[in-house]
Amino acid sequence: MSAFQRTTAAVDVPAARGLHLPRLPADRFARRSESVARFFGTPRYLVLQTGLVMLWLALNIAPALRLVRWDPYPFTFLNLAFSTQAAYAAPFILLAQNRQADRDRVQLDAERAEDRRQHETTDYISRELADLRLAHGTTANRDYIRAEVARQLAELREAIRQDVRHELACTHP
């Protein structure tokens, strides 16, 4: 193999670069991120943060504590702390929104499947009613079929609601 062939072969193959970080369990990390994001939205967090900011400002403005001031006006270190907090809060909130979107997608898929089953059941019941009427030599009029379908649908909806409640209770403890 010539030197030229060795160089082109090396160019064709991507180099293994990058930072090799340890893999974290995605679900556990996402659940923790979601709990942090939920905490950011609580009144407890807002009260705690407001208290810390007020204490920070009081300690850095108080004339009696002029020797202790570590962050004089314009409070550069406080601004840096807020920027760092925002830089970490945004990804936590996005992770929580992604998990919620995934849950919503699963629930929407379940609802669509249930709607499809309900539609198929309604069609089946309508055909069965028509077959029964024809078998007995009577024809079903539109009002009769509507009333029967409405009655059957009411029963089916109640059964489906109970099934969905049961499934949601099982999937979201």
XYZ file of N, CA, C and O in Angstrom:
692
model
N 0.856 -1.173 0.000
C 0.000 0.000 0.000
C 0.899 1.231 0.000
O 1.804 1.354 0.814
N 0.600 2.151 -0.896
C 1.430 3.346 -1.008
C 1.048 4.348 0.080
O 0.006 4.242 0.729
N 1.890 5.347 0.239
C 1.640 6.396 1.226
C 0.372 7.166 0.872
O -0.393 7.575 1.750
N 0.118 7.354 -0.435
C -1.077 8.059 -0.881
C -2.346 7.284 -0.501
O -3.325 7.860 -0.035
N -2.338 5.963 -0.667
C -3.506 5.146 -0.331
C -3.769 5.174 1.174
O -4.903 5.201 1.610
N -2.705 5.164 1.967
C -2.885 5.237 3.419
C -3.509 6.558 3.826
O -4.347 6.626 4.705
N -3.119 7.657 3.201
C -3.664 8.967 3.570
C -5.126 9.087 3.173
O -5.927 9.600 3.926
N -5.483 8.603 1.982
C -6.878 8.720 1.570
C -7.768 7.810 2.403
O -8.897 8.161 2.705
N -7.262 6.659 2.799
C -8.056 5.775 3.648
C -8.308 6.442 4.995
O -9.387 6.353 5.564
N -7.314 7.137 5.503
C -7.468 7.814 6.788
C -8.439 8.981 6.682
O -9.127 9.298 7.632
N -8.520 9.616 5.521
C -9.436 10.736 5.340
C -10.874 10.240 5.243
O -11.805 10.897 5.682
N -11.052 9.067 4.663
C -12.399 8.527 4.493
C -13.047 8.101 5.802
O -14.263 8.062 5.908
N -12.241 7.766 6.782
C -12.756 7.277 8.047
C -12.782 8.431 9.040
O -11.757 9.068 9.275
N -13.945 8.725 9.611
C -14.002 9.826 10.575
C -13.191 9.498 11.816
O -13.150 8.353 12.277
N -12.540 10.523 12.315
C -11.726 10.341 13.518
C -12.630 10.245 14.734
O -13.686 10.871 14.803
N -12.216 9.440 15.689
C -12.979 9.317 16.934
C -12.569 10.469 17.829
O -11.539 10.435 18.480
N -13.381 11.504 17.790
C -13.084 12.676 18.601
C -14.220 12.923 19.559
O -15.240 12.273 19.514
N -14.018 13.921 20.350
C -15.073 14.344 21.246
C -14.793 13.937 22.675
O -13.885 13.168 22.963
N -15.577 14.475 23.514
C -15.461 14.225 24.938
C -16.267 12.981 25.278
O -17.446 12.885 24.945
N -15.643 12.037 25.886
C -16.333 10.797 26.256
C -16.821 10.923 27.686
O -16.070 10.721 28.639
N -18.094 11.290 27.830
C -18.704 11.453 29.145
C -19.378 10.156 29.554
O -19.844 9.399 28.705
N -19.465 9.913 30.833
C -20.176 8.698 31.268
C -21.659 8.826 30.931
O -22.237 9.900 30.987
N -22.255 7.708 30.554
C -23.687 7.706 30.222
C -24.506 7.691 31.515
O -24.220 6.930 32.426
N -25.515 8.550 31.526
C -26.419 8.605 32.664
C -27.708 7.891 32.288
O -28.133 7.951 31.141
N -28.336 7.233 33.240
C -29.643 6.634 32.932
C -30.623 7.741 32.541
O -30.919 8.616 33.342
N -31.079 7.704 31.321
C -31.878 8.801 30.767
C -33.173 9.026 31.542
O -33.537 10.164 31.830
N -33.856 7.967 31.894
C -35.139 8.134 32.565
C -34.966 8.732 33.953
O -35.708 9.619 34.353
N -33.980 8.246 34.690
C -33.763 8.766 36.036
C -33.349 10.233 35.982
O -33.853 11.055 36.748
N -32.451 10.572 35.056
C -32.020 11.959 34.902
C -33.199 12.845 34.512
O -33.358 13.944 35.034
N -34.039 12.359 33.610
C -35.197 13.143 33.165
C -36.183 13.358 34.308
O -36.744 14.449 34.454
N -36.392 12.321 35.115
C -37.309 12.486 36.265
C -36.769 13.508 37.251
O -37.505 14.339 37.775
N -35.472 13.458 37.512
C -34.867 14.441 38.424
C -34.957 15.846 37.839
O -35.241 16.807 38.553
N -34.697 15.962 36.551
C -34.791 17.269 35.891
C -36.208 17.819 35.989
O -36.418 19.007 36.208
N -37.167 16.929 35.825
C -38.565 17.353 35.907
C -38.903 17.839 37.313
O -39.600 18.831 37.486
N -38.386 17.171 38.319
C -38.671 17.617 39.688
C -38.012 18.963 39.972
O -38.585 19.808 40.665
N -36.817 19.190 39.421
C -36.164 20.498 39.581
C -36.982 21.574 38.875
O -37.214 22.658 39.424
N -37.439 21.283 37.666
C -38.242 22.254 36.918
C -39.547 22.556 37.645
O -39.993 23.707 37.676
N -40.147 21.529 38.234
C -41.378 21.766 39.011
C -41.098 22.664 40.207
O -41.899 23.518 40.551
N -39.941 22.458 40.863
C -39.591 23.272 42.021
C -39.428 24.736 41.625
O -39.809 25.628 42.378
N -38.873 24.989 40.417
C -38.703 26.370 39.967
C -40.038 27.085 39.819
O -40.076 28.308 39.837
N -41.107 26.368 39.666
C -42.411 26.988 39.475
C -43.256 27.081 40.730
O -44.432 27.396 40.650
N -42.668 26.817 41.892
C -43.461 26.818 43.120
C -43.363 28.155 43.852
O -42.342 28.860 43.759
N -44.385 28.509 44.618
C -44.310 29.719 45.445
C -43.180 29.619 46.481
O -42.549 30.622 46.801
N -42.920 28.426 46.955
C -41.843 28.237 47.937
C -40.502 28.698 47.362
O -39.740 29.390 48.027
N -40.240 28.323 46.111
C -38.998 28.724 45.471
C -38.952 30.241 45.298
O -37.921 30.875 45.548
N -40.055 30.835 44.847
C -40.078 32.282 44.632
C -39.867 33.045 45.932
O -39.133 34.042 45.971
N -40.482 32.578 47.010
C -40.302 33.232 48.308
C -38.855 33.068 48.772
O -38.231 34.023 49.261
N -38.312 31.867 48.628
C -36.934 31.616 49.021
C -35.964 32.485 48.225
O -35.068 33.124 48.794
N -36.151 32.564 46.920
C -35.257 33.368 46.092
C -35.402 34.853 46.426
O -34.408 35.568 46.517
N -36.615 35.316 46.630
C -36.828 36.720 46.987
C -36.151 37.042 48.310
O -35.503 38.086 48.449
N -36.279 36.144 49.276
C -35.620 36.361 50.567
C -34.107 36.419 50.436
O -33.450 37.290 51.043
N -33.533 35.529 49.651
C -32.080 35.536 49.454
C -31.616 36.811 48.756
O -30.583 37.385 49.133
N -32.365 37.265 47.752
C -31.991 38.488 47.052
C -32.088 39.686 47.992
O -31.197 40.553 48.010
N -33.138 39.743 48.796
C -33.281 40.853 49.740
C -32.149 40.848 50.765
O -31.591 41.903 51.093
N -31.794 39.670 51.256
C -30.679 39.552 52.202
C -29.374 39.977 51.528
O -28.573 40.713 52.107
N -29.169 39.533 50.299
C -27.967 39.883 49.531
C -27.859 41.405 49.396
O -26.810 41.995 49.643
N -28.961 42.017 48.977
C -28.957 43.470 48.795
C -28.754 44.198 50.109
O -27.983 45.170 50.184
N -29.426 43.734 51.149
C -29.294 44.392 52.455
C -27.855 44.314 52.958
O -27.310 45.310 53.471
N -27.219 43.171 52.817
C -25.839 43.025 53.295
C -24.854 43.838 52.466
O -23.815 44.254 52.971
N -25.170 44.066 51.216
C -24.251 44.820 50.359
C -24.546 46.315 50.309
O -23.763 47.069 49.744
N -25.666 46.732 50.876
C -26.010 48.156 50.879
C -25.854 48.759 52.271
O -25.564 49.943 52.397
N -26.029 47.969 53.324
C -26.041 48.480 54.702
C -24.763 49.267 55.002
O -23.657 48.760 54.815
N -24.913 50.531 55.467
C -23.730 51.359 55.751
C -22.881 50.794 56.900
O -21.666 50.951 56.905
N -23.492 50.100 57.832
C -22.745 49.572 58.978
C -21.855 48.401 58.565
O -20.888 48.077 59.255
N -22.139 47.785 57.455
C -21.396 46.601 57.022
C -20.479 46.910 55.833
O -20.238 46.064 54.995
N -19.950 48.114 55.764
C -19.137 48.511 54.609
C -17.908 47.618 54.438
O -17.432 47.434 53.339
N -17.413 47.033 55.501
C -16.230 46.182 55.395
C -16.572 44.785 54.882
O -15.708 44.073 54.397
N -17.840 44.368 55.008
C -18.247 43.013 54.650
C -18.738 42.920 53.209
O -18.851 41.845 52.662
N -19.018 44.029 52.568
C -19.617 44.032 51.225
C -18.730 43.275 50.245
O -17.578 43.610 50.040
N -19.282 42.239 49.641
C -18.527 41.458 48.671
C -19.008 41.705 47.245
O -18.354 41.328 46.299
N -20.165 42.366 47.117
C -20.723 42.621 45.789
C -21.365 44.005 45.786
O -22.588 44.144 45.843
N -20.554 45.047 45.695
C -21.120 46.400 45.750
C -21.955 46.702 44.513
O -21.910 45.987 43.515
N -22.735 47.772 44.601
C -23.554 48.212 43.484
C -22.668 48.349 42.274
O -21.590 48.866 42.378
N -23.029 47.841 41.159
C -24.236 47.350 40.506
C -24.469 45.857 40.661
O -25.121 45.247 39.809
N -23.955 45.234 41.689
C -24.231 43.828 42.027
C -23.884 42.875 40.880
O -24.709 42.083 40.432
N -22.671 42.939 40.451
C -22.205 42.113 39.328
C -22.267 40.631 39.662
O -22.693 39.812 38.830
N -21.862 40.268 40.849
C -21.871 38.857 41.227
C -23.301 38.316 41.310
O -23.568 37.182 40.918
N -24.232 39.131 41.793
C -25.641 38.716 41.844
C -26.180 38.494 40.430
O -26.879 37.513 40.172
N -25.835 39.394 39.512
C -26.251 39.209 38.112
C -25.656 37.938 37.523
O -26.323 37.217 36.782
N -24.405 37.655 37.851
C -23.778 36.430 37.371
C -24.487 35.197 37.939
O -24.713 34.216 37.230
N -24.869 35.266 39.209
C -25.590 34.145 39.828
C -26.940 33.933 39.139
O -27.324 32.791 38.864
N -27.653 35.016 38.840
C -28.934 34.887 38.137
C -28.742 34.326 36.731
O -29.531 33.498 36.266
N -27.712 34.762 36.036
C -27.452 34.255 34.689
C -27.136 32.769 34.717
O -27.608 32.007 33.861
N -26.339 32.350 35.686
C -26.005 30.932 35.812
C -27.248 30.114 36.132
O -27.474 29.042 35.559
N -28.057 30.635 37.034
C -29.298 29.938 37.383
C -30.200 29.811 36.160
O -30.759 28.742 35.899
N -30.331 30.865 35.373
C -31.175 30.823 34.173
C -30.608 29.844 33.143
O -31.359 29.137 32.472
N -29.285 29.795 33.048
C -28.656 28.879 32.087
C -28.928 27.427 32.452
O -29.028 26.571 31.577
N -29.050 27.137 33.734
C -29.357 25.767 34.150
C -30.864 25.502 34.196
O -31.306 24.382 33.967
N -31.647 26.518 34.507
C -33.093 26.328 34.629
C -33.732 26.039 33.276
O -34.632 25.197 33.184
N -33.275 26.709 32.236
C -33.891 26.533 30.919
C -33.827 25.083 30.438
O -34.853 24.535 30.013
N -32.676 24.409 30.485
C -32.677 23.006 30.046
C -33.543 22.105 30.923
O -34.176 21.176 30.423
N -33.585 22.369 32.218
C -34.449 21.570 33.096
C -35.899 21.722 32.677
O -36.654 20.751 32.607
N -36.297 22.943 32.400
C -37.682 23.202 31.996
C -37.972 22.554 30.644
O -39.032 21.959 30.448
N -37.015 22.625 29.717
C -37.213 21.989 28.417
C -37.322 20.472 28.545
O -38.150 19.846 27.877
N -36.508 19.873 29.395
C -36.614 18.429 29.614
C -37.977 18.065 30.185
O -38.594 17.078 29.774
N -38.452 18.861 31.132
C -39.765 18.591 31.726
C -40.863 18.726 30.668
O -41.797 17.924 30.634
N -40.740 19.730 29.799
C -41.744 19.901 28.747
C -41.704 18.736 27.760
O -42.747 18.295 27.296
N -40.513 18.250 27.457
C -40.405 17.102 26.550
C -41.060 15.870 27.147
O -41.757 15.126 26.457
N -40.834 15.634 28.440
C -41.463 14.482 29.090
C -42.980 14.638 29.095
O -43.711 13.680 28.864
N -43.464 15.855 29.348
C -44.907 16.085 29.341
C -45.463 15.886 27.939
O -46.535 15.301 27.770
N -44.731 16.341 26.926
C -45.177 16.149 25.542
C -45.243 14.659 25.208
O -46.166 14.214 24.523
N -44.277 13.879 25.705
C -44.303 12.430 25.475
C -45.529 11.797 26.134
O -46.197 10.956 25.544
N -45.819 12.220 27.373
C -47.004 11.690 28.057
C -48.275 12.080 27.312
O -49.190 11.268 27.154
N -48.335 13.329 26.847
C -49.507 13.788 26.096
C -49.669 12.999 24.797
O -50.779 12.665 24.402
N -48.540 12.705 24.133
C -48.589 11.953 22.889
C -49.128 10.544 23.141
O -49.956 10.040 22.382
N -48.687 9.907 24.215
C -49.166 8.566 24.540
C -50.664 8.604 24.839
O -51.430 7.755 24.373
N -51.084 9.613 25.599
C -52.500 9.721 25.931
C -53.329 10.001 24.676
O -54.411 9.429 24.498
N -52.820 10.854 23.782
C -53.535 11.145 22.543
C -53.648 9.899 21.674
O -54.710 9.632 21.093
N -52.575 9.110 21.605
C -52.633 7.860 20.845
C -53.675 6.913 21.426
O -54.414 6.258 20.685
N -53.736 6.837 22.752
C -54.731 5.981 23.397
C -56.146 6.477 23.092
O -57.048 5.679 22.818
N -56.336 7.802 23.121
C -57.655 8.357 22.826
C -58.049 8.108 21.369
O -59.202 7.808 21.078
N -57.072 8.241 20.459
C -57.366 7.973 19.047
C -57.743 6.515 18.840
O -58.667 6.198 18.087
N -57.002 5.620 19.480
C -57.325 4.196 19.357
C -58.712 3.922 19.912
O -59.486 3.149 19.339
N -59.035 4.564 21.022
C -60.353 4.381 21.626
C -61.443 4.925 20.715
O -62.489 4.302 20.550
N -61.204 6.072 20.109
C -62.171 6.628 19.158
C -62.370 5.697 17.969
O -63.495 5.510 17.501
N -61.272 5.128 17.487
C -61.363 4.204 16.356
C -62.181 2.972 16.754
O -63.052 2.525 16.010
N -61.929 2.423 17.952
C -62.704 1.262 18.427
C -64.171 1.629 18.584
O -65.063 0.847 18.239
N -64.411 2.825 19.085
C -65.791 3.266 19.279
C -66.506 3.390 17.931
O -67.662 2.980 17.786
N -65.821 3.949 16.952
C -66.406 4.082 15.616
C -66.688 2.707 15.001
O -67.765 2.483 14.431
N -65.743 1.796 15.141
C -65.944 0.448 14.614
C -67.104 -0.242 15.321
O -67.899 -0.950 14.698
N -67.216 -0.042 16.615
C -68.315 -0.644 17.375
C -69.649 -0.069 16.928
O -70.639 -0.803 16.779
N -69.688 1.231 16.706
C -70.922 1.863 16.237
C -71.325 1.311 14.876
O -72.507 1.006 14.650
N -70.357 1.182 13.997
C -70.662 0.600 12.686
C -71.183 -0.826 12.823
O -72.159 -1.212 12.163
N -70.548 -1.595 13.671
C -70.969 -2.983 13.880
C -72.392 -3.041 14.420
O -73.227 -3.815 13.935
N -72.680 -2.220 15.400
C -74.021 -2.216 15.999
C -75.068 -1.807 14.963
O -76.148 -2.399 14.885
N -74.740 -0.822 14.151
C -75.682 -0.383 13.116
C -75.965 -1.510 12.133
O -77.127 -1.746 11.759
N -74.925 -2.198 11.724
C -75.125 -3.320 10.792
C -75.933 -4.442 11.449
O -76.811 -5.044 10.821
N -75.653 -4.741 12.683
C -76.388 -5.793 13.392
C -77.857 -5.435 13.541
O -78.732 -6.290 13.376
N -78.141 -4.183 13.881
C -79.540 -3.758 13.999
C -80.267 -3.891 12.666
O -81.406 -4.372 12.606
N -79.591 -3.478 11.605
C -80.210 -3.589 10.287
C -80.442 -5.060 9.928
O -81.507 -5.412 9.391
N -79.481 -5.925 10.233
C -79.648 -7.358 9.958
C -80.801 -7.948 10.759
O -81.579 -8.763 10.242
N -80.918 -7.584 12.021
C -82.011 -8.087 12.846
C -83.364 -7.638 12.299
O -84.322 -8.420 12.265
N -83.455 -6.395 11.897
C -84.705 -5.891 11.347
C -85.073 -6.636 10.067
O -86.225 -6.998 9.852
N -84.078 -6.833 9.231
C -84.341 -7.549 7.977
C -84.725 -9.003 8.253
O -85.577 -9.571 7.569
N -84.096 -9.604 9.251
C -84.397 -10.999 9.581
C -85.822 -11.145 10.100
O -86.471 -12.169 9.868
N -86.324 -10.140 10.789
C -87.684 -10.197 11.317
C -88.713 -9.659 10.324
O -89.900 -9.593 10.627
N -88.246 -9.261 9.184
C -89.176 -8.804 8.155
C -89.624 -7.374 8.338
O -90.542 -6.922 7.667
N -89.035 -6.671 9.239
C -89.398 -5.260 9.417
C -88.207 -4.411 8.998
O -87.063 -4.833 9.081
N -88.510 -3.244 8.563
C -87.430 -2.335 8.198
C -87.250 -1.310 9.307
O -88.222 -0.860 9.917
N -86.027 -0.983 9.519
C -85.730 -0.001 10.564
C -85.767 1.388 9.960
O -85.171 1.634 8.921
N -86.483 2.256 10.633
C -86.460 3.626 10.152
C -85.298 4.392 10.812
O -84.665 3.916 11.748
N -85.068 5.557 10.311
C -83.924 6.340 10.754
C -84.000 6.685 12.245
O -83.008 6.592 12.961
N -85.161 7.069 12.731
C -85.304 7.440 14.137
C -85.036 6.264 15.066
O -84.402 6.409 16.116
N -85.519 5.106 14.697
C -85.288 3.919 15.517
C -83.784 3.592 15.588
O -83.254 3.323 16.655
N -83.126 3.630 14.446
C -81.688 3.311 14.427
C -80.914 4.342 15.235
O -80.029 3.997 16.013
N -81.254 5.611 15.094
C -80.568 6.656 15.868
C -80.750 6.437 17.365
O -79.809 6.574 18.143
N -81.968 6.110 17.767
C -82.222 5.904 19.193
C -81.441 4.703 19.716
O -80.846 4.754 20.795
N -81.426 3.621 18.937
C -80.692 2.425 19.360
C -79.189 2.681 19.410
O -78.506 2.277 20.352
N -78.677 3.357 18.401
C -77.247 3.659 18.372
C -76.880 4.591 19.524
O -75.857 4.406 20.182
N -77.710 5.579 19.784
C -77.443 6.505 20.889
C -77.419 5.767 22.221
O -76.545 6.011 23.068
N -78.364 4.846 22.400
C -78.403 4.070 23.648
C -77.151 3.206 23.780
O -76.504 3.175 24.827
N -76.790 2.522 22.697
C -75.601 1.666 22.726
C -74.335 2.498 22.936
O -73.441 2.093 23.675
N -74.260 3.650 22.286
C -73.082 4.506 22.441
C -72.941 5.008 23.869
O -71.829 5.102 24.390
N -74.052 5.352 24.486
C -73.994 5.808 25.872
C -73.420 4.710 26.767
O -72.573 4.968 27.623
N -73.868 3.485 26.543
C -73.332 2.362 27.323
C -71.849 2.143 27.031
O -71.061 1.918 27.943
N -71.482 2.210 25.775
C -70.079 2.011 25.392
C -69.185 3.117 25.936
O -68.087 2.855 26.420
N -69.647 4.357 25.846
C -68.836 5.469 26.371
C -68.566 5.300 27.850
O -67.460 5.549 28.318
N -69.568 4.901 28.587
C -69.375 4.704 30.022
C -68.367 3.581 30.273
O -67.480 3.708 31.122
N -68.474 2.506 29.524
C -67.519 1.402 29.678
C -66.114 1.846 29.284
O -65.128 1.506 29.942
N -66.008 2.641 28.234
C -64.699 3.124 27.773
C -64.107 4.077 28.801
O -62.915 4.017 29.098
N -64.918 4.974 29.346
C -64.407 5.894 30.374
C -63.832 5.126 31.545
O -62.783 5.477 32.074
N -64.527 4.082 31.946
C -64.015 3.271 33.053
C -62.707 2.589 32.674
O -61.773 2.548 33.466
N -62.611 2.091 31.432
C -61.368 1.451 30.972
C -60.223 2.453 30.914
O -59.107 2.156 31.323
N -60.500 3.657 30.382
C -59.449 4.676 30.271
C -58.986 5.104 31.650
O -57.790 5.249 31.898
N -59.926 5.301 32.568
C -59.541 5.663 33.940
C -58.654 4.582 34.549
O -57.668 4.875 35.201
N -59.022 3.348 34.304
C -58.235 2.232 34.827
C -56.841 2.212 34.201
O -55.841 2.047 34.901
N -56.750 2.424 32.867
C -55.454 2.417 32.190
C -54.588 3.575 32.663
O -53.396 3.394 32.900
N -55.166 4.764 32.810
C -54.394 5.907 33.280
C -53.920 5.714 34.702
O -52.805 6.085 35.059
N -54.746 5.087 35.515
C -54.339 4.820 36.896
C -53.189 3.833 36.927
O -52.298 3.924 37.768
N -53.174 2.899 35.992
C -52.104 1.899 35.944
C -50.827 2.474 35.349
O -49.731 2.115 35.775
N -50.926 3.367 34.344
C -49.728 3.867 33.680
C -49.131 5.080 34.365
O -47.948 5.342 34.212
N -49.902 5.823 35.145
C -49.389 7.013 35.833
C -49.688 6.893 37.325
O -50.638 7.477 37.829
N -48.856 6.144 38.025
C -49.137 5.978 39.475
C -48.900 7.240 40.243
O -48.263 8.136 39.900
